[in-house]
Short mmCIF file of C-alpha atoms and ligand atoms in Angstrom, two decimals:
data_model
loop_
_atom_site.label_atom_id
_atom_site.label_comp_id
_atom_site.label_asym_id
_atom_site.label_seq_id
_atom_site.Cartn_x
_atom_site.Cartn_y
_atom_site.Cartn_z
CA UNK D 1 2.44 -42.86 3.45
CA UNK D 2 0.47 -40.45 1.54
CA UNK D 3 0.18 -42.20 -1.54
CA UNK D 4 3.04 -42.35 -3.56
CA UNK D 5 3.35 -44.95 -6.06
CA UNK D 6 5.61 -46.29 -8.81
CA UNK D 7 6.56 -45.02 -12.64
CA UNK D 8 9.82 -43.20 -10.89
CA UNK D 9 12.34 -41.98 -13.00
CA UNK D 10 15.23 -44.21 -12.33
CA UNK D 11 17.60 -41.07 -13.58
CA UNK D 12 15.46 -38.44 -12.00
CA UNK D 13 17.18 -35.26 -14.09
CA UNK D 14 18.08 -32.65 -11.27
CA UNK D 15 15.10 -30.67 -10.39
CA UNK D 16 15.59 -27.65 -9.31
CA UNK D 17 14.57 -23.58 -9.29
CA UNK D 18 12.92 -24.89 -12.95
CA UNK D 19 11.80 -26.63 -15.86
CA UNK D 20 14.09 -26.30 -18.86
CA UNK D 21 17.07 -25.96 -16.66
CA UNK D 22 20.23 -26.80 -17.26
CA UNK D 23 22.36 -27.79 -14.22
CA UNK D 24 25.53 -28.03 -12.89
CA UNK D 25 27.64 -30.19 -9.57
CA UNK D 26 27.07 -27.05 -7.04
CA UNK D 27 27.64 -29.85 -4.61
CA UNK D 28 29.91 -32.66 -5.87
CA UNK D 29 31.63 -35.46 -4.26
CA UNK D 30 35.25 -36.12 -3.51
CA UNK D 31 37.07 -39.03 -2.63
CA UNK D 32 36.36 -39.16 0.44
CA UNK D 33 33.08 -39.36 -0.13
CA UNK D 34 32.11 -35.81 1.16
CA UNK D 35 30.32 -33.38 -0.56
CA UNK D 36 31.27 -29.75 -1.07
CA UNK D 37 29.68 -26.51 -1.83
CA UNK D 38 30.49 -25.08 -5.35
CA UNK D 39 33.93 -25.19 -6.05
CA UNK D 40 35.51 -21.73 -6.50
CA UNK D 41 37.49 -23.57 -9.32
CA UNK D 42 37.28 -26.49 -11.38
CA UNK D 43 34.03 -26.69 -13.89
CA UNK D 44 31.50 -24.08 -13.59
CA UNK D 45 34.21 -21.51 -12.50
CA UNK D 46 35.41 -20.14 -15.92
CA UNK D 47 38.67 -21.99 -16.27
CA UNK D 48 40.45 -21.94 -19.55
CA UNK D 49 38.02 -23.37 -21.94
CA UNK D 50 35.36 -24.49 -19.07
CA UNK D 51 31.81 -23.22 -19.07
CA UNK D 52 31.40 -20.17 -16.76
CA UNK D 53 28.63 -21.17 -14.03
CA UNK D 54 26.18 -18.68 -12.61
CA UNK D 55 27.79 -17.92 -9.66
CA UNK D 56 31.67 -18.05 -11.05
CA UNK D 57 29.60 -15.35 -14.07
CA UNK D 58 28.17 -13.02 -11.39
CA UNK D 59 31.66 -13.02 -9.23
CA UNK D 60 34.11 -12.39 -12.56
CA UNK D 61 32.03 -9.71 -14.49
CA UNK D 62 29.87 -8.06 -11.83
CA UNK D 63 31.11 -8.48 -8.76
CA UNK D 64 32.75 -5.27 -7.42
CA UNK D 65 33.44 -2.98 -4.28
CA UNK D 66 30.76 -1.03 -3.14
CA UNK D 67 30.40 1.71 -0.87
CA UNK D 68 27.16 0.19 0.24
CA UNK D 69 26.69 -1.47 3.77
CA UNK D 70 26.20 -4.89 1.82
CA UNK D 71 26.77 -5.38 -1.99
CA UNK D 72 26.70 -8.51 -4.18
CA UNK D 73 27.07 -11.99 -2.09
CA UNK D 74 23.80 -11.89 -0.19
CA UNK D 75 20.24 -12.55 -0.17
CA UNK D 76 19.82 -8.46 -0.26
CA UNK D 77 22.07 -5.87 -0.89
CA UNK D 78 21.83 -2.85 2.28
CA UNK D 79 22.22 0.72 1.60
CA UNK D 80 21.65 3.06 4.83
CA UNK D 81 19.39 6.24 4.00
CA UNK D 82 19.55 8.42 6.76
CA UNK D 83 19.09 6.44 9.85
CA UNK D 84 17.14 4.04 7.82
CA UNK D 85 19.03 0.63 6.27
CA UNK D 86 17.25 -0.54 3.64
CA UNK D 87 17.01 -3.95 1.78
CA UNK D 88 17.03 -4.30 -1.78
CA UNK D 89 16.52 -7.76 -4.21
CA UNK D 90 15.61 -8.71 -7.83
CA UNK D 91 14.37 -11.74 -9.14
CA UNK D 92 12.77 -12.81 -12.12
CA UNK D 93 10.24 -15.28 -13.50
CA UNK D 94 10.96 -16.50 -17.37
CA UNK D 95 8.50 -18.37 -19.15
CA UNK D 96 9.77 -21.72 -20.33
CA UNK D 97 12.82 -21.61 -17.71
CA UNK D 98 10.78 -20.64 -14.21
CA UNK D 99 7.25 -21.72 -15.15
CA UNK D 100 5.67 -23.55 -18.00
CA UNK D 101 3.24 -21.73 -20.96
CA UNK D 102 0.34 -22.71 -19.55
CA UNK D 103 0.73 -21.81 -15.81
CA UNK D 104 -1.79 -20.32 -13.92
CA UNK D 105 -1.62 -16.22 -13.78
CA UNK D 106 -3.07 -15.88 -10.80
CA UNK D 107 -0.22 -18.00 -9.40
CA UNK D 108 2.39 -16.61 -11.57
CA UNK D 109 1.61 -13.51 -10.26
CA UNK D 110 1.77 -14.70 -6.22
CA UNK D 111 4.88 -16.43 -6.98
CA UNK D 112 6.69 -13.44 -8.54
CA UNK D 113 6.51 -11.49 -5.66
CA UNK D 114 6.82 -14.50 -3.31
CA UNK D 115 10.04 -15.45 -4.63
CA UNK D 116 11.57 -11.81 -3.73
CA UNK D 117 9.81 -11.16 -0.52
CA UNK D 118 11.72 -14.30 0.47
CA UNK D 119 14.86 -12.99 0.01
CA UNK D 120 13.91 -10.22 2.40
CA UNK D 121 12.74 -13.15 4.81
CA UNK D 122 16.72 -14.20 4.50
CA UNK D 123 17.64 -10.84 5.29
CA UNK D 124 15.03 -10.70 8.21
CA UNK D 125 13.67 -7.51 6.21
CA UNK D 126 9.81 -5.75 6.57
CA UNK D 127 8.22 -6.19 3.08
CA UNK D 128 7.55 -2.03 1.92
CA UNK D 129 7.31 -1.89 -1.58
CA UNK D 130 8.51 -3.14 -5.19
CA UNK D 131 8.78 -2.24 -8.61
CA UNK D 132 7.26 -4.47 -11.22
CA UNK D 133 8.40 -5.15 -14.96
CA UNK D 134 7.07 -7.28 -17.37
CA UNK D 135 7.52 -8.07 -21.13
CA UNK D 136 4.08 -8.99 -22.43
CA UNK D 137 3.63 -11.43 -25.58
CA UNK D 138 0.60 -9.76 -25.67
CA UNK D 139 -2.30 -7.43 -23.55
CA UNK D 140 -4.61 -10.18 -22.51
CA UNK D 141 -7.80 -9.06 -20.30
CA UNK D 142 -8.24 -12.52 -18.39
CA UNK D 143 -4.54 -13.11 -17.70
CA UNK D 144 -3.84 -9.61 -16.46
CA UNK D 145 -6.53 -9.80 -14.48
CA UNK D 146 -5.78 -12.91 -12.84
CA UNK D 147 -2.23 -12.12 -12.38
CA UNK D 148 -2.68 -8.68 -10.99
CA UNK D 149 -5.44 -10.65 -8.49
CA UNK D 150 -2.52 -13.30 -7.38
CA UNK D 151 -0.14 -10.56 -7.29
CA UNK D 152 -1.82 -7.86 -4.91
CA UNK D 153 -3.49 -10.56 -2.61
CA UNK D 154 0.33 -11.28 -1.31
CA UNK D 155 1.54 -7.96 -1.36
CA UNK D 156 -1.65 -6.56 0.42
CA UNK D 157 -1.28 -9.31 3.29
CA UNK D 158 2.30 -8.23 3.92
CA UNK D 159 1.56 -4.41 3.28
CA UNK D 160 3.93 -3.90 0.47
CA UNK D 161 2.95 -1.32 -2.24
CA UNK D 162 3.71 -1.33 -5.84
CA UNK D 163 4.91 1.89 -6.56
CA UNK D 164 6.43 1.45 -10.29
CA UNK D 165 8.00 -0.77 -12.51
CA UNK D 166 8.18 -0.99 -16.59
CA UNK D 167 5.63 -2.42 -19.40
CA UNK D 168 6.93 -4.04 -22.37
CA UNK D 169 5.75 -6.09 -25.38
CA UNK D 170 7.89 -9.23 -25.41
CA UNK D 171 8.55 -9.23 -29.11
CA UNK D 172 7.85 -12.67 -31.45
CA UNK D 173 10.96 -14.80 -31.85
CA UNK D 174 12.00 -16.97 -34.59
CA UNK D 175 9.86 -19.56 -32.73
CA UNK D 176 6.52 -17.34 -33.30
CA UNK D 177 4.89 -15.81 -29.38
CA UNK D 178 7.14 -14.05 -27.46
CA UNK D 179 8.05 -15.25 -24.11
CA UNK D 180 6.67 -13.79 -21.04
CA UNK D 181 9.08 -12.17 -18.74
CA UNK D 182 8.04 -10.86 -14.89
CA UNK D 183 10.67 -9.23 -12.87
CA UNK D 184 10.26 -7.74 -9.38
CA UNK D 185 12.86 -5.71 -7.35
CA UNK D 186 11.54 -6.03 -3.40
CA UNK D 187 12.65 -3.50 -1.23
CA UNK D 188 12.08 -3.95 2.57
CA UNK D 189 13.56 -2.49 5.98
CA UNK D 190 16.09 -4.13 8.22
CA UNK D 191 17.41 -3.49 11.93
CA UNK D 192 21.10 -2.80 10.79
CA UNK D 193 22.04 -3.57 14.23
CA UNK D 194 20.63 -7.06 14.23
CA UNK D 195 21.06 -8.02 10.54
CA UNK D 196 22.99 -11.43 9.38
CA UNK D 197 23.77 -12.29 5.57
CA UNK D 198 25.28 -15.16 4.53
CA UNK D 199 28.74 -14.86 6.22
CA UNK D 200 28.30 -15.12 10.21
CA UNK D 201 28.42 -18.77 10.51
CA UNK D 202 30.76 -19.85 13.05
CA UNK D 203 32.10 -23.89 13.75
CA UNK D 204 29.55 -24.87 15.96
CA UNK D 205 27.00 -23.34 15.06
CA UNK D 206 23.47 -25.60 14.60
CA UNK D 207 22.50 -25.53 11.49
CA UNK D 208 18.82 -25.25 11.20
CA UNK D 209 15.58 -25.21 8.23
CA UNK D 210 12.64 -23.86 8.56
CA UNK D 211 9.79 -26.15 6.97
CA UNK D 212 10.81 -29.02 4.89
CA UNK D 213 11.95 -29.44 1.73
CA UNK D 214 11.74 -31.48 -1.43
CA UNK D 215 7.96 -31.01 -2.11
CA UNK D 216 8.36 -28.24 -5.13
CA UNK D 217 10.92 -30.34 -6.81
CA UNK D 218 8.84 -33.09 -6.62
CA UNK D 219 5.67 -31.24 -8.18
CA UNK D 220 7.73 -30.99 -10.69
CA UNK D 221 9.20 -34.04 -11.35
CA UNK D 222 5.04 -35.01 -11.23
CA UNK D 223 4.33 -32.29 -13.95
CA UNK D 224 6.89 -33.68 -16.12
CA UNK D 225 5.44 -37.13 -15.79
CA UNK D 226 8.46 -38.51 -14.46
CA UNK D 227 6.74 -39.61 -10.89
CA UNK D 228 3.11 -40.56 -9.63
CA UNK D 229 1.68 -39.68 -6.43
CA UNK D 230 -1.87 -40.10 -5.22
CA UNK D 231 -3.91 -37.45 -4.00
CA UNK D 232 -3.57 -35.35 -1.31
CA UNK D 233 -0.37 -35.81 -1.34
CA UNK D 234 -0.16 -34.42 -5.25
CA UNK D 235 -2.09 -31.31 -4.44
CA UNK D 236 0.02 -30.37 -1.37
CA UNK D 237 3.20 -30.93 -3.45
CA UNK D 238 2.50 -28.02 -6.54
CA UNK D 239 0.65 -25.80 -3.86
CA UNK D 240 4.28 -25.65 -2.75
CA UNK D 241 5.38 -24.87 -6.12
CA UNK D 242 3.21 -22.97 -7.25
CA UNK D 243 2.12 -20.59 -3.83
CA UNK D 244 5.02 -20.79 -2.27
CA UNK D 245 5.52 -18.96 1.41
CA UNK D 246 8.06 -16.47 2.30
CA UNK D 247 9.18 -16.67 5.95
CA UNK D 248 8.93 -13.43 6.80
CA UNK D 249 7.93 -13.52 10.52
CA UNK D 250 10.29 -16.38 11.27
CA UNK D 251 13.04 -14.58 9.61
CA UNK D 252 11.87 -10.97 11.45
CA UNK D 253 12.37 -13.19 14.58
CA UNK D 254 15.71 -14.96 14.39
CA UNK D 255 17.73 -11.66 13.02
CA UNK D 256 19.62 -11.22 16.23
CA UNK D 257 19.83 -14.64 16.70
CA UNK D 258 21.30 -16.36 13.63
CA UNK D 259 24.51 -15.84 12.84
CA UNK D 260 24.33 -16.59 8.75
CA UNK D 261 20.96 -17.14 7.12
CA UNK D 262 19.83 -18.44 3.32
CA UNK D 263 16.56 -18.58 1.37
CA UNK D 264 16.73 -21.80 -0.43
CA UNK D 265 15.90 -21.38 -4.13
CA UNK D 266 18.05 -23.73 -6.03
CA UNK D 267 18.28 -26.99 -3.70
CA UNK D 268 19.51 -27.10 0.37
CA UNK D 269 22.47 -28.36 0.07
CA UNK D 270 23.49 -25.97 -2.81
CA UNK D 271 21.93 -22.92 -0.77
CA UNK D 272 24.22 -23.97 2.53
CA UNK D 273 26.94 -24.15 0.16
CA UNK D 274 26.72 -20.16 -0.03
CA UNK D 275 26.78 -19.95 3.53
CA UNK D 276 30.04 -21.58 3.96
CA UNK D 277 31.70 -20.73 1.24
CA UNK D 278 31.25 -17.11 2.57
CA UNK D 279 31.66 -17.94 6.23
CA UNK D 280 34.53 -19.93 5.19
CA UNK D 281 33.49 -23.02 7.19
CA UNK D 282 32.50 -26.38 6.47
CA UNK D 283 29.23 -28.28 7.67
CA UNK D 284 27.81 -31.62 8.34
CA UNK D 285 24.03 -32.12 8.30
CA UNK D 286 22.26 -35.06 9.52
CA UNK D 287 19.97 -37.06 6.90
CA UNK D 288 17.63 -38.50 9.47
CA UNK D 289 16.90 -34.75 11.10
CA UNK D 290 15.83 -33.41 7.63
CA UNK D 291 12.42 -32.80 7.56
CA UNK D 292 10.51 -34.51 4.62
CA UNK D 293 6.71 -34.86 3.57
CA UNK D 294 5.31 -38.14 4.19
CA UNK D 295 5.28 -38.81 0.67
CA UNK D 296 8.83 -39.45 0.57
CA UNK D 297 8.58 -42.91 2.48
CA UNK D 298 7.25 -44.55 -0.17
CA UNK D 299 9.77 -43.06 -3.07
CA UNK D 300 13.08 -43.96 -4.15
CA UNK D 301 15.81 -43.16 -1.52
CA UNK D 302 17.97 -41.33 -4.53
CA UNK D 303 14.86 -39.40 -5.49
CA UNK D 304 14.50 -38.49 -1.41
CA UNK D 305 17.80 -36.92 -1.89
CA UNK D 306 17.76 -35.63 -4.86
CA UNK D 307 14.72 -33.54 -3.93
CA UNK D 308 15.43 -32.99 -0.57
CA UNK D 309 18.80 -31.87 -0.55
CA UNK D 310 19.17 -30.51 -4.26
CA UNK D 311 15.60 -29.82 -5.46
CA UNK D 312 15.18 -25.67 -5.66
CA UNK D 313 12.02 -23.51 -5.42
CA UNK D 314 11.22 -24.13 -1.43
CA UNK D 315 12.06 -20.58 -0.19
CA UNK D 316 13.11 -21.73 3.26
CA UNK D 317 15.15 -20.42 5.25
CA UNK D 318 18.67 -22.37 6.09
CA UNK D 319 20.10 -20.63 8.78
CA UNK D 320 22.74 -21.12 12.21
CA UNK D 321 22.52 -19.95 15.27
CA UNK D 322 25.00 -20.99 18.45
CA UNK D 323 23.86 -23.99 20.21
CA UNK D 324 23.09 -22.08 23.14
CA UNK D 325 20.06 -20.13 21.64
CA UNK D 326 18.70 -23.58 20.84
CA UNK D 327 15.63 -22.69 22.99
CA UNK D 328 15.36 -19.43 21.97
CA UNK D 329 14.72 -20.65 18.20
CA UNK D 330 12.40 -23.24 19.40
CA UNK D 331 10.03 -20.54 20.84
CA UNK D 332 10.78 -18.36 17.81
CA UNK D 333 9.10 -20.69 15.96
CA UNK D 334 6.41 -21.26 18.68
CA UNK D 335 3.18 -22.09 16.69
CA UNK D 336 3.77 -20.87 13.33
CA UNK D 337 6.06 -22.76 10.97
CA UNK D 338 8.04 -25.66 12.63
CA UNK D 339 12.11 -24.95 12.46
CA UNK D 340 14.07 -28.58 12.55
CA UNK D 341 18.06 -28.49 13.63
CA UNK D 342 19.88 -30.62 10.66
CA UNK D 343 23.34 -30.07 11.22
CA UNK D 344 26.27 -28.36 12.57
CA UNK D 345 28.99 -25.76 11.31
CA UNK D 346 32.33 -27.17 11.23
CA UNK D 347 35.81 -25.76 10.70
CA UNK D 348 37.37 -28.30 7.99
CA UNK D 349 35.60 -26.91 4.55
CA UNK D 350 32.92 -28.91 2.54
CA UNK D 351 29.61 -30.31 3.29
CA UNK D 352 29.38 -34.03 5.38
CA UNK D 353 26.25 -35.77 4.66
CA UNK D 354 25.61 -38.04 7.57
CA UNK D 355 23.72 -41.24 7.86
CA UNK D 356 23.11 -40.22 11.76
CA UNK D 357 22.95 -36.95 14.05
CA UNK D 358 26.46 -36.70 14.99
CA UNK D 359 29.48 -35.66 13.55
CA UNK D 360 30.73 -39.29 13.63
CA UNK D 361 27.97 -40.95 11.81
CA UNK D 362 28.75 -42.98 9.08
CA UNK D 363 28.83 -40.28 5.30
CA UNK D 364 26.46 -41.08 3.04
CA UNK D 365 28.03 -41.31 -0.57
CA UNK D 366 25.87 -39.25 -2.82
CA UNK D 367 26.92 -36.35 -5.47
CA UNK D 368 24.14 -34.11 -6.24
CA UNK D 369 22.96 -30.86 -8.42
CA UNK D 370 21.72 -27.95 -7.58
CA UNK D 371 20.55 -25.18 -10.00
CA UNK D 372 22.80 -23.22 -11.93
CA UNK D 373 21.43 -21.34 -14.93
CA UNK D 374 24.54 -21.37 -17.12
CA UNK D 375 25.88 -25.18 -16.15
CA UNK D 376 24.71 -26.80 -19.19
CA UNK D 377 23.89 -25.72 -22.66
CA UNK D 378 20.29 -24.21 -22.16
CA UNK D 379 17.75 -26.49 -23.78
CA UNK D 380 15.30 -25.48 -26.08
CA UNK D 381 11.88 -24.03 -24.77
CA UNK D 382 10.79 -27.74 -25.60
CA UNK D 383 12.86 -28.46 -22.73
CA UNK D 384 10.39 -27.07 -20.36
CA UNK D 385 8.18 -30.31 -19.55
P1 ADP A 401 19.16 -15.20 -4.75
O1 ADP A 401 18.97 -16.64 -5.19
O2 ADP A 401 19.17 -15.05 -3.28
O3 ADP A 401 18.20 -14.27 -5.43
P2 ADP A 401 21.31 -15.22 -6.53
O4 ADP A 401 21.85 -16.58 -6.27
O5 ADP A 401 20.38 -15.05 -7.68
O6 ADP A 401 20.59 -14.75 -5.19
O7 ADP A 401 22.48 -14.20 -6.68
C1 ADP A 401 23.62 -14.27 -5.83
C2 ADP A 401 24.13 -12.85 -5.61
O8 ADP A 401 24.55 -12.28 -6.85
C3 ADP A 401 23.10 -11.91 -5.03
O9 ADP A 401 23.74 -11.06 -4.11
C4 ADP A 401 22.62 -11.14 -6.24
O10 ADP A 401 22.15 -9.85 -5.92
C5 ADP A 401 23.88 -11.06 -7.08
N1 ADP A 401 23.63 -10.94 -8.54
C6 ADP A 401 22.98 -11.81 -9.34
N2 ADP A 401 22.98 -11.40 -10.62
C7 ADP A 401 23.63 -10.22 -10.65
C8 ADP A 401 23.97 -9.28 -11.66
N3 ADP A 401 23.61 -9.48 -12.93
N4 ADP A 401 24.64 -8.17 -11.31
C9 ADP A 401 25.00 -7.96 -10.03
N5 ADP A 401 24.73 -8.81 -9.02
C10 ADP A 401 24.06 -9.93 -9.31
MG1 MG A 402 17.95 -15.95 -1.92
#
């Protein structure tokens, strides 16, 4: 084990894509002791009186037809420019909801693009360029500096230019400093002929991860003070939260292979959720095939899960693939990062957590979060460990 140790949380909160989250049952248990991907109805989808979740938000007020070769549902959204298809996506950092006051810039500002160049990993995209906006509290020398430093090291390694974006003074709240706001819209190149979103999975399909997962949640159940681990173990652990590393090659590779494919930002189990929900399929995935850090051994099973399979801010990829290209994705991943086979696409909807690495090992009877902005009444920025 690499040195975990007691003071665990016996009600870990769910940890997930951040720190003053709210959350919401994106996977939730039913009486047969299966779990499901987000219901399209029920709480979280905007029922009479319910509170709207993130995803049942997006789909009700935003979600329309497009003209475009892919719109809203994906990783990326694809428009075609001459014979070009290009890949477009937008995420944002918030201070006090993504990252805590006192984070490191330099970090903040790898992490800002990392989280978007992921997305084009899920869309097997080339990096090219993004836009940059920010909402300042204030012009600080040392931070910008810093940032700008973590910011262009990542984009320079994966040749992607900054080529505009917006400035803005975050203005002072009721609560005195504004609050520090980086947004990043990524835009990359795909193959249109070998592209995959989110909808291609097919019933027996392998389901597959790049990586392992669990480790960012876990930071940051450490930086709240909820868990102990012992070095090295605690440094590896918020490297992956804080540096965290898009799969770009790997997911360059395996477009023309995989059928459906995911970045996982909000928790695993919530992420494969999206996948089947749009591939309308169902899935089992095999507990004892997840990957997970050494570190786990020694924790709390419920925490395992928890981060494992719920725990957000991984970025990597969840994809399928047929069984016969099993091979194939082995060598993809040849020497670079490891890809581990943890399930299967079935037909009958919902998501089986087995205790084994067939379809009839025994379920394992767990209900667990994954992040939804909008599931909970946001907490105060106090909130944010
Ligand atoms: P990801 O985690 O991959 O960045 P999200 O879960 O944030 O994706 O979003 C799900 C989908 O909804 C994506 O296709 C995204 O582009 C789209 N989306 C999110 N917010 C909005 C919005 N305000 N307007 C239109 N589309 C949105
Ligand atoms: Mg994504």
């Amino acid at each position: 084990m690499d040195g975990a140790e007691a003071s665990v949380d016996p009600h870990p909160r769910p940890l997930a894509r951040e720190a003053a989250e709210g959350s919401h049952p994106a996977v939730s248990q039913s009486d047969e002791g299966q779990v499901s991907p987000r219901p399209r109805s029920g709480r979280g989808a905007g029922g009479e009186g319910a509170p709207l979740g993130e995803f049942a938000l997006i789909e009700r007020f935003f979600s329309r037809p497009s003209a475009e070769r892919q719109g809203i549902g994906d990783d990326c959204a694809l428009i075609d420019v001459g014979s070009q298809t290009l890949a477009l996506t937008s995420d944002m950092l918030l201070e006090g909801v993504h990252f805590l006051p006192d984070a490191d810039p330099q970090d903040l500002g790898h992490k800002a693009l990392a989280v978007n160049l992921s997305d084009l990993a899920a869309a097997g995209a080339r990096p090219r360029c993004f836009l940059l906006d920010l909402a300042l509290p204030r012009a600080d020398d040392a931070w910008l500096t810093a940032f700008s430093r973590g910011l262009f090291a990542l984009a320079h390694h994966h040749g992607c230019a900054l080529i505009g974006g917006d400035t803005t003074r975050a203005p002072a709240g009721a609560a005195g400093a504004g609050l520090l706001t980086i947004a990043i819209t990524a835009i990359g190149e795909v193959d249109r002929t070998r592209y995959c979103g989110r909808s291609g999975a097919r019933p027996g399909d392998d389901i597959w991860i790049t990586g392992s997962t669990g480790e960012a949640a876990l930071a940051l159940a450490v930086r709240r003070g909820q868990v102990e681990i012992a070095e090295p173990a605690r440094a590896a652990c918020l490297l992956r939260m804080d540096r965290p590393t898009p799969r770009l090659e790997l997911g360059r590779a395996l477009s023309g292979t995989a059928t459906a494919s995911i970045d996982v930002s909000d928790g695993l189990m919530g992420d494969l959720g999206h996948i089947l929900e749009r591939s309308g399929v169902g899935a089992a995935l095999y507990w004892p095939a997840i990957p997970r850090a050494p570190v786990f051994a020694a924790l709390p099973l419920a925490l395992q899960y928890q981060c494992v399979l719920a725990g957000g801010d991984d970025y990597e990829l969840v994809f399928t693939a047929p069984a016969s290209r099993r091979a194939a994705v082995a060598r993809m991943a040849g020497d670079g990062v490891g890809v581990s086979r943890i399930g299967q696409i079935e037909s009958a909807p919902g998501l089986r957590l087995r205790d084994g690495d067939h379809a009839a090992a025994p379920l394992i009877d767990i209900a667990l979060q994954s992040f939804d902005h909008f599931a909970a009444p946001p907490p105060g920025p106090s909130g944010a460990s």
